[in-house]
Coordinates of C-alpha atoms in Angstrom, one line a residue:
Chain A
M1 CA 20.3 1.5 -18.0
L2 CA 21.6 0.4 -14.6
N3 CA 18.1 1.0 -13.1
R4 CA 16.7 -1.9 -15.2
L5 CA 19.0 -4.5 -13.6
T6 CA 18.0 -7.1 -11.0
I7 CA 19.8 -7.0 -7.7
S8 CA 22.0 -10.0 -8.8
Q9 CA 22.9 -8.4 -12.1
L10 CA 23.7 -5.0 -10.5
T11 CA 25.8 -6.5 -7.7
A12 CA 27.8 -8.5 -10.3
K13 CA 28.6 -5.2 -12.1
L14 CA 29.4 -3.4 -8.8
A15 CA 31.7 -6.2 -7.7
T16 CA 33.8 -5.9 -10.9
G17 CA 33.8 -2.1 -10.8
E18 CA 32.0 -2.1 -14.2
A19 CA 29.4 0.2 -12.5
S20 CA 29.2 2.2 -9.3
S21 CA 26.4 2.5 -6.8
A22 CA 26.4 6.2 -7.4
E23 CA 25.7 5.7 -11.1
A24 CA 23.0 3.1 -10.4
T25 CA 21.4 5.3 -7.8
R26 CA 21.5 8.3 -10.3
A27 CA 20.0 6.1 -13.0
C28 CA 17.1 5.3 -10.6
L29 CA 16.6 8.9 -9.6
D30 CA 16.6 10.0 -13.3
R31 CA 14.1 7.3 -14.1
I32 CA 11.9 8.5 -11.2
A33 CA 12.1 12.0 -12.6
Q34 CA 11.2 10.8 -16.0
V35 CA 8.2 8.6 -15.2
D36 CA 6.9 9.3 -11.7
S37 CA 4.6 12.1 -12.8
R38 CA 2.7 9.4 -14.7
I39 CA 2.7 6.5 -12.2
R40 CA 2.9 8.4 -8.9
A41 CA 4.7 5.5 -7.2
F42 CA 6.5 7.6 -4.7
L43 CA 5.4 9.7 -1.8
S44 CA 8.8 11.1 -1.0
I45 CA 12.4 10.8 -2.4
D46 CA 15.4 11.5 -0.2
E47 CA 17.8 12.2 -3.1
S48 CA 20.7 13.6 -1.1
N49 CA 20.5 10.8 1.4
A50 CA 20.4 8.2 -1.3
C51 CA 23.4 9.7 -3.1
R52 CA 25.3 9.8 0.2
E53 CA 24.6 6.2 0.9
A54 CA 25.6 5.2 -2.6
V55 CA 28.9 7.1 -2.3
H56 CA 29.5 5.3 1.0
A57 CA 28.8 2.0 -0.6
D58 CA 31.3 2.7 -3.4
E59 CA 33.9 3.6 -0.9
L60 CA 33.4 0.3 0.9
L61 CA 33.6 -1.6 -2.5
R62 CA 36.8 0.2 -3.3
A63 CA 38.2 -0.7 0.1
G64 CA 37.7 -4.3 -0.8
Q65 CA 34.4 -5.1 0.9
T66 CA 32.4 -7.7 -1.0
H67 CA 28.8 -8.8 -1.5
A68 CA 29.6 -12.0 0.3
D69 CA 29.6 -9.9 3.5
F70 CA 27.2 -7.2 2.4
P71 CA 24.8 -8.9 0.0
L72 CA 23.0 -5.6 -0.9
L73 CA 26.0 -3.3 -1.0
G74 CA 25.2 -0.3 -3.2
V75 CA 21.7 -1.6 -4.3
P76 CA 19.0 1.1 -4.5
L77 CA 15.7 0.0 -3.0
T78 CA 12.2 1.5 -2.4
V79 CA 10.4 1.2 0.9
K80 CA 6.6 1.2 1.4
D81 CA 5.6 4.3 3.5
V82 CA 4.4 2.1 6.3
I83 CA 7.9 1.0 7.4
A84 CA 9.9 3.3 9.7
V85 CA 13.2 4.8 8.4
A86 CA 14.9 7.1 10.9
G87 CA 14.5 10.7 10.0
Q88 CA 12.2 10.1 7.0
S89 CA 8.5 10.6 6.7
L90 CA 6.1 7.7 7.5
T91 CA 2.8 8.9 6.2
C92 CA 1.1 5.5 5.8
G93 CA -0.7 7.2 3.0
S94 CA -2.7 9.1 5.6
K95 CA -3.3 12.8 6.5
M96 CA -3.1 11.6 10.1
L97 CA 0.7 11.2 9.7
E98 CA 1.4 13.8 7.0
N99 CA 4.1 15.5 9.0
Y100 CA 5.4 12.6 11.1
R101 CA 9.1 11.7 11.0
S102 CA 10.3 8.4 12.2
P103 CA 12.6 8.6 15.3
Y104 CA 14.0 5.1 14.6
D105 CA 14.7 2.5 11.9
A106 CA 12.4 -0.6 11.7
T107 CA 14.2 -3.8 12.2
V108 CA 14.0 -4.7 8.5
I109 CA 15.6 -1.3 7.7
E110 CA 18.5 -2.0 10.2
K111 CA 18.9 -5.3 8.4
L112 CA 18.9 -3.6 4.9
R113 CA 21.5 -1.1 6.2
D114 CA 23.6 -3.9 7.6
A115 CA 23.5 -5.5 4.2
G116 CA 24.6 -2.3 2.5
A117 CA 21.5 -1.2 0.7
V118 CA 20.7 2.3 -0.5
I119 CA 17.2 3.6 0.4
L120 CA 15.9 5.8 -2.5
G121 CA 12.5 6.8 -1.3
R122 CA 9.1 5.9 0.1
A123 CA 6.3 4.2 -1.9
N124 CA 2.7 5.2 -2.1
M125 CA 0.0 2.9 -0.6
D126 CA -3.6 2.6 0.4
E127 CA -4.1 4.5 3.7
F128 CA -2.8 2.3 6.6
A129 CA -2.5 -0.5 4.0
M130 CA -6.3 -0.8 3.8
G131 CA -7.2 -1.4 0.2
S132 CA -6.4 -3.2 -3.0
S133 CA -5.7 -0.4 -5.5
T134 CA -3.8 2.5 -3.8
E135 CA -6.9 4.6 -4.4
N136 CA -7.3 5.0 -0.7
S137 CA -4.0 7.0 -0.4
A138 CA -4.8 10.4 1.0
F139 CA -2.2 11.7 -1.4
G140 CA -3.8 10.3 -4.6
P141 CA -3.5 7.0 -6.3
S142 CA -0.6 5.4 -8.1
F143 CA -1.0 4.2 -11.7
N144 CA -0.1 1.0 -13.4
P145 CA 3.0 1.3 -15.6
W146 CA 1.3 -1.0 -18.2
D147 CA -1.8 1.2 -18.5
V148 CA -1.9 4.4 -16.6
S149 CA -5.7 4.4 -16.6
R150 CA -5.5 1.3 -14.3
T151 CA -4.5 0.7 -10.7
P152 CA -1.2 -1.0 -9.9
G153 CA -3.1 -2.9 -7.2
G154 CA -2.7 -2.4 -3.5
S155 CA -2.0 -1.8 -0.9
S156 CA 1.7 -2.0 -1.8
G157 CA 0.8 -0.5 -5.3
G158 CA 3.6 2.2 -5.2
S159 CA 6.2 -0.4 -4.4
A160 CA 5.0 -2.6 -7.2
A161 CA 4.8 0.2 -9.8
A162 CA 8.3 1.4 -8.8
V163 CA 9.7 -2.0 -9.5
A164 CA 7.8 -2.6 -12.7
A165 CA 8.8 0.8 -14.0
D166 CA 12.5 0.2 -13.2
C167 CA 12.7 3.1 -10.7
C168 CA 14.7 0.9 -8.3
A169 CA 16.2 -2.6 -8.1
A170 CA 13.5 -3.9 -5.8
A171 CA 11.2 -2.8 -3.0
L172 CA 9.7 -3.7 0.3
G173 CA 6.0 -4.0 0.9
S174 CA 3.7 -5.4 3.5
D175 CA 0.9 -8.0 3.1
T176 CA -2.1 -8.4 5.4
G177 CA -4.5 -10.0 2.9
G178 CA -2.6 -10.0 -0.4
S179 CA -1.1 -6.5 -0.4
I180 CA 2.3 -7.7 -1.8
R181 CA 1.1 -10.5 -4.1
Q182 CA -1.9 -8.8 -5.8
P183 CA 0.0 -5.6 -6.9
A184 CA 2.9 -7.8 -8.0
S185 CA 0.5 -9.7 -10.2
F186 CA -1.0 -6.4 -11.5
V187 CA 2.3 -5.0 -12.6
G188 CA 4.2 -8.2 -13.6
C189 CA 6.8 -8.5 -10.9
V190 CA 7.5 -11.0 -8.2
G191 CA 5.9 -10.5 -4.8
F192 CA 6.7 -12.7 -1.8
K193 CA 4.7 -12.9 1.5
P194 CA 6.8 -14.7 4.1
S195 CA 5.3 -17.0 6.7
Y196 CA 3.9 -15.2 9.7
G197 CA 6.7 -14.6 12.2
R198 CA 9.6 -14.9 9.7
V199 CA 10.1 -11.1 9.5
S200 CA 10.1 -8.7 12.4
R201 CA 7.2 -6.3 12.4
R202 CA 9.0 -3.9 14.7
G203 CA 8.8 -0.5 12.9
L204 CA 5.9 -1.7 10.6
V205 CA 2.9 0.5 11.4
A206 CA 0.4 -2.1 12.6
F207 CA -2.8 -2.7 10.7
A208 CA -3.8 -6.2 11.7
S209 CA -1.1 -7.6 14.0
S210 CA -1.9 -11.3 13.5
L211 CA -1.9 -11.0 9.7
D212 CA 0.7 -8.3 8.8
Q213 CA 4.0 -9.4 7.3
I214 CA 6.7 -7.5 5.4
G215 CA 8.1 -8.9 2.2
P216 CA 9.9 -8.2 -1.0
L217 CA 8.7 -7.0 -4.5
T218 CA 11.4 -7.9 -7.1
K219 CA 12.1 -8.3 -10.8
D220 CA 12.9 -12.0 -10.4
V221 CA 12.7 -14.9 -8.0
R222 CA 16.4 -14.9 -7.2
D223 CA 16.1 -11.3 -6.0
A224 CA 13.2 -12.3 -3.8
A225 CA 15.4 -15.0 -2.2
L226 CA 18.2 -12.4 -1.8
L227 CA 15.9 -9.9 0.0
M228 CA 14.4 -12.7 2.1
N229 CA 18.0 -13.6 3.2
A230 CA 18.4 -10.0 4.3
I231 CA 15.2 -9.3 6.1
C232 CA 14.2 -12.6 7.8
G233 CA 15.1 -13.6 11.3
W234 CA 14.1 -13.6 15.0
D235 CA 13.9 -10.2 16.6
P236 CA 13.7 -10.0 20.4
R237 CA 11.9 -6.7 20.0
D238 CA 9.0 -8.4 18.2
S239 CA 7.5 -11.1 20.4
T240 CA 5.6 -12.6 17.4
S241 CA 8.8 -13.2 15.4
I242 CA 9.8 -16.8 15.3
Q243 CA 13.0 -18.1 16.8
M244 CA 14.0 -20.5 14.0
P245 CA 17.1 -20.9 11.9
I246 CA 17.0 -18.9 8.6
P247 CA 18.0 -21.1 5.6
D248 CA 20.0 -19.7 2.7
F249 CA 17.0 -19.0 0.4
G250 CA 19.2 -18.7 -2.6
A251 CA 20.4 -22.3 -2.2
A252 CA 16.8 -23.4 -2.8
L253 CA 16.9 -22.2 -6.4
S254 CA 18.0 -25.5 -7.9
G255 CA 15.8 -25.4 -10.9
D256 CA 14.5 -28.9 -10.2
V257 CA 10.8 -29.5 -9.6
K258 CA 10.7 -33.2 -10.5
G259 CA 8.3 -35.0 -8.2
V260 CA 7.1 -31.8 -6.5
R261 CA 3.4 -32.2 -5.7
L262 CA 1.3 -29.1 -6.6
G263 CA -2.3 -28.9 -5.4
I264 CA -5.2 -27.3 -7.3
P265 CA -8.0 -26.3 -4.8
K266 CA -11.3 -27.2 -6.4
E267 CA -13.0 -24.4 -4.4
Y268 CA -11.0 -21.8 -6.3
A269 CA -12.8 -22.5 -9.6
I270 CA -15.1 -19.6 -9.0
G271 CA -17.5 -17.7 -11.2
G272 CA -16.1 -14.3 -12.1
L273 CA -12.7 -15.6 -12.9
D274 CA -11.4 -13.8 -15.9
P275 CA -11.1 -16.3 -18.8
E276 CA -7.6 -15.1 -19.9
V277 CA -6.4 -15.4 -16.2
D278 CA -7.9 -18.9 -16.1
A279 CA -6.2 -19.9 -19.3
A280 CA -2.8 -18.4 -18.3
V281 CA -2.9 -20.3 -15.0
K282 CA -3.8 -23.6 -16.8
R283 CA -1.0 -23.1 -19.2
A284 CA 1.4 -22.5 -16.3
L285 CA 0.2 -25.7 -14.6
K286 CA 0.8 -27.7 -17.9
H287 CA 4.3 -26.1 -18.0
L288 CA 5.1 -27.1 -14.4
E289 CA 3.9 -30.6 -15.2
Q290 CA 6.2 -30.8 -18.2
L291 CA 9.0 -29.8 -15.8
G292 CA 8.2 -32.9 -13.7
A293 CA 5.8 -31.6 -11.1
H294 CA 2.7 -33.7 -10.2
I295 CA -0.7 -31.9 -10.3
I296 CA -3.2 -33.0 -7.7
E297 CA -6.7 -31.8 -7.1
I298 CA -7.2 -30.9 -3.4
S299 CA -10.0 -29.4 -1.3
L300 CA -9.9 -26.4 1.0
P301 CA -13.5 -26.7 2.1
H302 CA -13.8 -23.6 4.1
T303 CA -12.7 -21.2 1.4
E304 CA -16.1 -19.7 1.0
F305 CA -15.9 -18.2 4.5
A306 CA -12.4 -16.8 4.2
I307 CA -13.3 -13.2 3.1
A308 CA -16.0 -12.8 5.8
A309 CA -13.7 -14.1 8.5
Y310 CA -10.9 -12.0 7.2
Y311 CA -12.8 -8.7 7.2
I312 CA -14.0 -9.3 10.8
I313 CA -10.6 -10.3 12.2
A314 CA -8.5 -7.7 10.3
N315 CA -10.9 -4.9 11.1
A316 CA -11.2 -5.8 14.7
E317 CA -7.5 -5.8 15.1
A318 CA -7.3 -2.5 13.1
S319 CA -9.8 -0.8 15.4
A320 CA -7.6 -1.6 18.3
N321 CA -4.3 -0.8 16.6
L322 CA -5.5 2.6 15.1
A323 CA -6.8 3.7 18.5
R324 CA -3.3 5.1 19.0
F325 CA -4.0 7.9 16.5
D326 CA -5.7 10.1 19.1
G327 CA -4.0 13.5 18.5
M328 CA -2.2 13.3 21.8
R329 CA 1.4 12.3 21.2
Y330 CA 2.0 12.5 17.5
G331 CA 0.2 13.0 14.2
L332 CA -2.7 15.3 13.4
R333 CA -4.5 17.1 16.2
I334 CA -7.8 19.0 15.8
D335 CA -8.4 20.8 19.1
G336 CA -11.5 20.3 21.1
S337 CA -12.9 21.5 24.4
D338 CA -12.1 18.2 26.1
P339 CA -10.1 15.1 25.2
A340 CA -13.1 13.2 23.9
E341 CA -14.0 16.0 21.5
M342 CA -10.4 16.2 20.4
Y343 CA -10.3 12.5 19.6
C344 CA -13.5 12.6 17.6
K345 CA -12.5 15.7 15.6
T346 CA -8.9 14.5 15.0
R347 CA -10.0 11.1 13.8
G348 CA -12.9 12.4 11.8
A349 CA -10.5 14.8 9.9
G350 CA -7.4 12.6 9.8
F351 CA -8.8 9.2 8.5
G352 CA -10.1 8.6 5.0
A353 CA -13.4 6.9 4.2
E354 CA -12.0 3.3 4.0
V355 CA -10.1 3.6 7.3
K356 CA -13.2 5.0 9.0
R357 CA -15.4 2.2 7.5
R358 CA -13.0 -0.5 8.8
I359 CA -12.5 1.0 12.3
I360 CA -16.2 1.3 12.7
L361 CA -16.8 -2.2 11.6
G362 CA -14.0 -3.5 13.8
T363 CA -15.4 -1.6 16.8
Y364 CA -18.8 -3.0 16.1
V365 CA -17.7 -6.7 16.0
L366 CA -15.8 -6.3 19.2
S367 CA -18.5 -4.4 21.0
S368 CA -20.5 -5.8 23.9
G369 CA -23.2 -8.2 22.7
Y370 CA -21.7 -8.7 19.2
Y371 CA -18.3 -10.1 20.1
D372 CA -19.4 -13.8 20.2
A373 CA -21.6 -13.5 17.1
Y374 CA -18.9 -11.9 15.0
Y375 CA -15.4 -11.9 16.3
L376 CA -15.3 -15.2 18.2
R377 CA -17.1 -16.9 15.4
A378 CA -14.6 -15.5 12.8
Q379 CA -11.7 -16.7 15.0
K380 CA -13.2 -20.2 15.0
V381 CA -13.7 -20.2 11.3
R382 CA -10.0 -19.1 11.1
T383 CA -9.1 -22.3 12.8
L384 CA -11.1 -24.3 10.2
I385 CA -9.3 -22.4 7.4
R386 CA -5.9 -23.1 8.9
Q387 CA -6.7 -26.8 9.4
D388 CA -7.8 -27.0 5.7
F389 CA -4.2 -25.9 4.8
L390 CA -2.5 -28.2 7.3
K391 CA -4.4 -31.1 5.8
A392 CA -3.8 -30.1 2.2
F393 CA 0.0 -29.8 2.9
E394 CA 0.0 -33.5 4.0
E395 CA -0.8 -34.3 0.3
V396 CA 1.0 -31.5 -1.6
D397 CA 4.2 -29.4 -1.4
A398 CA 2.6 -26.2 -2.7
I399 CA -0.8 -25.0 -3.8
V400 CA -1.3 -23.2 -7.1
T401 CA -3.9 -20.5 -7.8
P402 CA -4.4 -17.3 -9.8
T403 CA -3.1 -14.4 -7.6
S404 CA -6.2 -12.3 -8.5
P405 CA -9.4 -13.2 -10.3
G406 CA -8.7 -10.6 -13.0
P407 CA -6.0 -8.3 -14.3
A408 CA -5.5 -4.7 -13.2
F409 CA -8.8 -2.9 -13.1
K410 CA -9.5 0.7 -14.0
I411 CA -9.0 3.5 -11.6
G412 CA -12.4 4.3 -10.1
E413 CA -14.0 1.0 -11.2
K414 CA -14.5 -0.5 -7.7
T415 CA -14.3 2.5 -5.4
S416 CA -18.0 3.0 -5.0
D417 CA -18.6 -0.5 -3.8
P418 CA -16.2 -1.5 -1.0
L419 CA -17.6 -5.1 -0.8
Q420 CA -16.8 -5.7 -4.5
M421 CA -13.3 -4.5 -3.8
Y422 CA -13.0 -6.9 -0.8
L423 CA -14.3 -9.8 -2.9
S424 CA -11.4 -9.4 -5.4
D425 CA -9.0 -10.6 -2.6
I426 CA -10.5 -14.1 -2.7
F427 CA -7.3 -16.0 -3.6
T428 CA -4.8 -14.1 -1.4
I429 CA -6.4 -13.7 2.1
S430 CA -6.6 -17.3 3.3
C431 CA -2.8 -17.3 3.3
N432 CA -2.7 -14.6 5.9
L433 CA -5.4 -16.2 8.0
A434 CA -3.5 -19.5 8.0
G435 CA -0.1 -17.7 8.6
I436 CA 1.5 -19.6 5.6
C437 CA 3.7 -18.2 2.9
G438 CA 2.8 -17.2 -0.7
V439 CA 4.4 -15.7 -3.8
S440 CA 3.1 -14.2 -7.1
V441 CA 5.1 -14.7 -10.2
P442 CA 4.3 -13.4 -13.8
C443 CA 2.6 -16.1 -15.9
G444 CA 1.3 -14.3 -18.9
F445 CA -0.6 -11.3 -20.3
T446 CA -4.1 -10.5 -21.4
A447 CA -4.3 -9.7 -25.2
D448 CA -5.8 -6.3 -25.5
P449 CA -5.0 -4.3 -23.5
K450 CA -1.7 -6.1 -22.6
L451 CA -1.8 -6.5 -18.8
P452 CA 0.2 -8.8 -16.6
I453 CA -1.3 -12.0 -15.0
G454 CA 0.1 -13.5 -11.8
L455 CA 0.4 -17.1 -10.7
Q456 CA 0.2 -17.6 -7.0
L457 CA 2.0 -20.4 -5.1
L458 CA 1.1 -21.0 -1.5
G459 CA 3.4 -23.0 0.8
K460 CA 3.3 -24.3 4.3
S461 CA 4.4 -22.2 7.3
L462 CA 8.2 -21.9 7.1
G463 CA 8.1 -23.6 3.7
E464 CA 9.5 -20.6 1.7
E465 CA 12.3 -22.7 0.1
T466 CA 9.9 -25.0 -1.7
L467 CA 7.9 -21.9 -3.1
L468 CA 11.1 -20.2 -4.2
R469 CA 12.3 -23.4 -5.9
V470 CA 9.1 -23.9 -7.8
A471 CA 8.7 -20.2 -8.7
H472 CA 12.3 -20.0 -9.9
A473 CA 12.1 -23.2 -12.0
Y474 CA 8.9 -21.8 -13.6
E475 CA 10.4 -18.4 -14.2
Q476 CA 13.7 -19.7 -15.6
T477 CA 11.8 -21.6 -18.3
T478 CA 9.5 -18.8 -19.3
L479 CA 10.0 -15.2 -20.4
W480 CA 7.1 -13.3 -18.8
H481 CA 9.3 -11.7 -16.2
R482 CA 11.5 -10.1 -18.8
E483 CA 8.7 -8.1 -20.3
R484 CA 8.7 -4.4 -19.5
P485 CA 6.0 -1.8 -19.9
N486 CA 6.3 1.0 -22.6
L487 CA 6.2 4.0 -20.3
Chain B
M1 CA -29.1 5.5 10.9
K2 CA -29.8 2.0 12.0
S3 CA -29.1 -1.0 9.8
A4 CA -28.7 -4.7 10.5
G5 CA -28.2 -3.9 14.1
L6 CA -25.5 -1.4 13.6
D7 CA -26.3 2.0 15.0
I8 CA -23.8 4.1 13.0
K9 CA -23.9 7.1 15.3
Y10 CA -23.4 5.1 18.4
V11 CA -20.6 2.9 17.0
A12 CA -18.8 5.9 15.4
H13 CA -18.9 7.5 18.9
L14 CA -17.4 4.3 20.4
A15 CA -14.6 4.5 17.8
R16 CA -14.2 8.2 18.6
I17 CA -14.7 9.2 15.0
E18 CA -16.7 12.3 14.1
L19 CA -18.8 11.7 10.9
T20 CA -20.6 14.2 8.8
P21 CA -24.3 13.4 8.1
E22 CA -23.3 12.4 4.5
E23 CA -20.7 10.0 5.8
E24 CA -23.1 8.6 8.3
S25 CA -25.6 7.7 5.7
L26 CA -23.1 6.4 3.2
L27 CA -21.1 4.4 5.7
G28 CA -24.3 3.1 7.2
L29 CA -25.4 1.7 3.9
Q30 CA -22.0 0.2 3.0
L31 CA -21.6 -1.4 6.4
A32 CA -25.1 -2.9 6.2
D33 CA -24.0 -4.5 2.9
I34 CA -20.8 -5.8 4.4
L35 CA -22.6 -7.1 7.5
A36 CA -25.1 -8.9 5.4
Y37 CA -22.3 -10.5 3.5
V38 CA -20.5 -11.7 6.7
E39 CA -23.8 -13.4 7.8
K40 CA -22.4 -16.2 5.7
L41 CA -20.2 -17.2 8.6
K42 CA -23.4 -18.5 10.3
E43 CA -23.3 -21.4 7.8
A44 CA -20.0 -22.6 9.1
E45 CA -20.1 -25.6 11.5
I46 CA -18.0 -24.3 14.5
R47 CA -19.2 -26.6 17.3
G48 CA -16.3 -27.7 19.3
V49 CA -13.8 -25.6 17.3
E50 CA -11.2 -23.6 19.3
P51 CA -10.7 -20.0 18.1
T52 CA -7.4 -19.0 16.5
A53 CA -6.0 -15.6 17.6
H54 CA -2.6 -16.1 16.2
P55 CA -1.4 -18.2 13.3
F56 CA 1.8 -19.4 14.9
P57 CA 1.0 -20.8 18.3
M58 CA 3.3 -19.2 20.8
V59 CA 2.6 -18.4 24.5
N60 CA 4.2 -16.4 27.2
V61 CA 7.0 -14.9 25.1
T62 CA 9.4 -13.2 27.5
R63 CA 12.9 -11.7 27.4
P64 CA 15.4 -10.9 30.0
D65 CA 14.5 -7.6 31.8
E66 CA 17.6 -5.7 30.7
V67 CA 18.1 -1.9 30.3
A68 CA 18.6 -1.1 26.6
R69 CA 18.7 2.1 24.6
S70 CA 15.2 3.6 24.0
L71 CA 14.0 6.9 22.6
T72 CA 15.2 10.0 24.5
S73 CA 12.4 12.3 25.7
E74 CA 13.4 14.8 22.9
E75 CA 13.0 12.0 20.3
A76 CA 9.7 10.9 21.8
L77 CA 8.4 14.5 21.8
A78 CA 9.7 15.4 18.4
N79 CA 6.3 14.6 16.7
A80 CA 4.1 16.0 19.5
P81 CA 1.3 18.3 18.3
A82 CA 1.9 20.4 21.4
Q83 CA 4.5 20.1 24.2
A84 CA 5.7 22.1 27.2
N85 CA 8.4 21.4 29.9
G86 CA 9.3 18.1 28.3
L87 CA 5.7 16.8 28.4
F88 CA 2.9 16.4 25.9
R89 CA 0.3 19.2 26.2
V90 CA -3.3 17.9 26.1
P91 CA -6.7 19.5 26.8
K92 CA -7.8 19.7 30.4
I93 CA -9.1 16.3 31.7
V94 CA -10.2 17.1 35.3
E95 CA -12.2 20.2 36.1

């Protein structure tokens, strides 16, 4: 059962020769063959490439290379289909890019390769990362391993389902408004969104450039730290990446949270919060208090404006970013008598409903006469939201909330009402507007049906170590993360 | 369809997206809903507040102007819907 292991458990076995990367990779591929028809986590699997990379890793291990120099040597990983891997597909869950193949590796993929990782396949997602359920994938939704009538969340739902179903050791996703953390909470794994600028976005297909960030989905907090070590860092080819030293995130996992100040935002006590989620988060807070943390009520007064500001800013940026899909240089083309007709036909046929909705909204809020009323106003509200967090972090070291107001919802439950879908992002989107970091860790289950519940910790910009320390201390004294779905 | 100031036909054209009549009416209704919701922003007190375009304040990021490997023209053309003579083929622009 090598596919069930965490990265740190697997590398320990690879180091002693007790297992090989070829065996681990085979175990993952077998697991995918066994369960993926039910969870649809993958859009593509490059089996021969994965096996070749695994054999190469085994050769390096036999030649004496160690995980000290190559921390992910031989570890099979899944990559969300929005991150470029040379020679592989990069559909972004869209018909627009159905036949596209990446000519280069994203910077994070170069880093994974440098660390020795094996890339198994590409995970399903909402089209261009726009959605909270993977139901916006042009290739059909993914399903939650705990209950296949429910969504695994989104937009990194395929990555999350693959990790929870033990199809890989860990996965990469991307998070623009909660797209790593919310699916992690829906499937019961760990999902980490780094501070804006920590991870290079080069090779990440852009949705909203001032909000997007790549991050790990893993089976435990230690693995999140390991992957963060591998993917973070300044990249001269991404001018928004931050030139700051990268700490050893693993060293932050001391297990000690004595005296750590945890803030509970009073504005997050909203109507519509599922009572079992509320109870699980309250129990987690009690638990953290018993471990020595101090719980402090704080205020984030502009929380009520976050969703509105987010959907204006994210969609404005999306309308500009997705202008590149014009049928000229790559992707789908539907011919027209002139370029304008070609653009309109290509984009009408290539984009799904949610992407059209968002591009049109984004175009509208940037259009002449509406820019000040919508876009500029939203950017000012963004300042207020950011200041709320800066002020809160003068009083506390981390902020604790539910990751999502409810557990995984049913496939189809929210598709007819996009606004209701947006409102379910209430606890995760402020983090992206403020550029801070956040993590979701498992903190319980609903009773019937049994569905995972996620606890979210938010930390200040570049404050990843504190989050990892608190999340790890909580995880190491609870058993939620060990539970597996019966698939 | 006109709703809350958003002329769906006009904005879809600005965005260069062809919509079917069904899409026009459904998207028009949904966008009216969303725009009604974002009206909420008018309640925020923003006098004297500077806009935030970027969460990590950085300005004028430059790098040395050095020649580095980039895509070859074959690589750049590999995903082209139509190409000829090492160029992208597109519909006629100038009569």
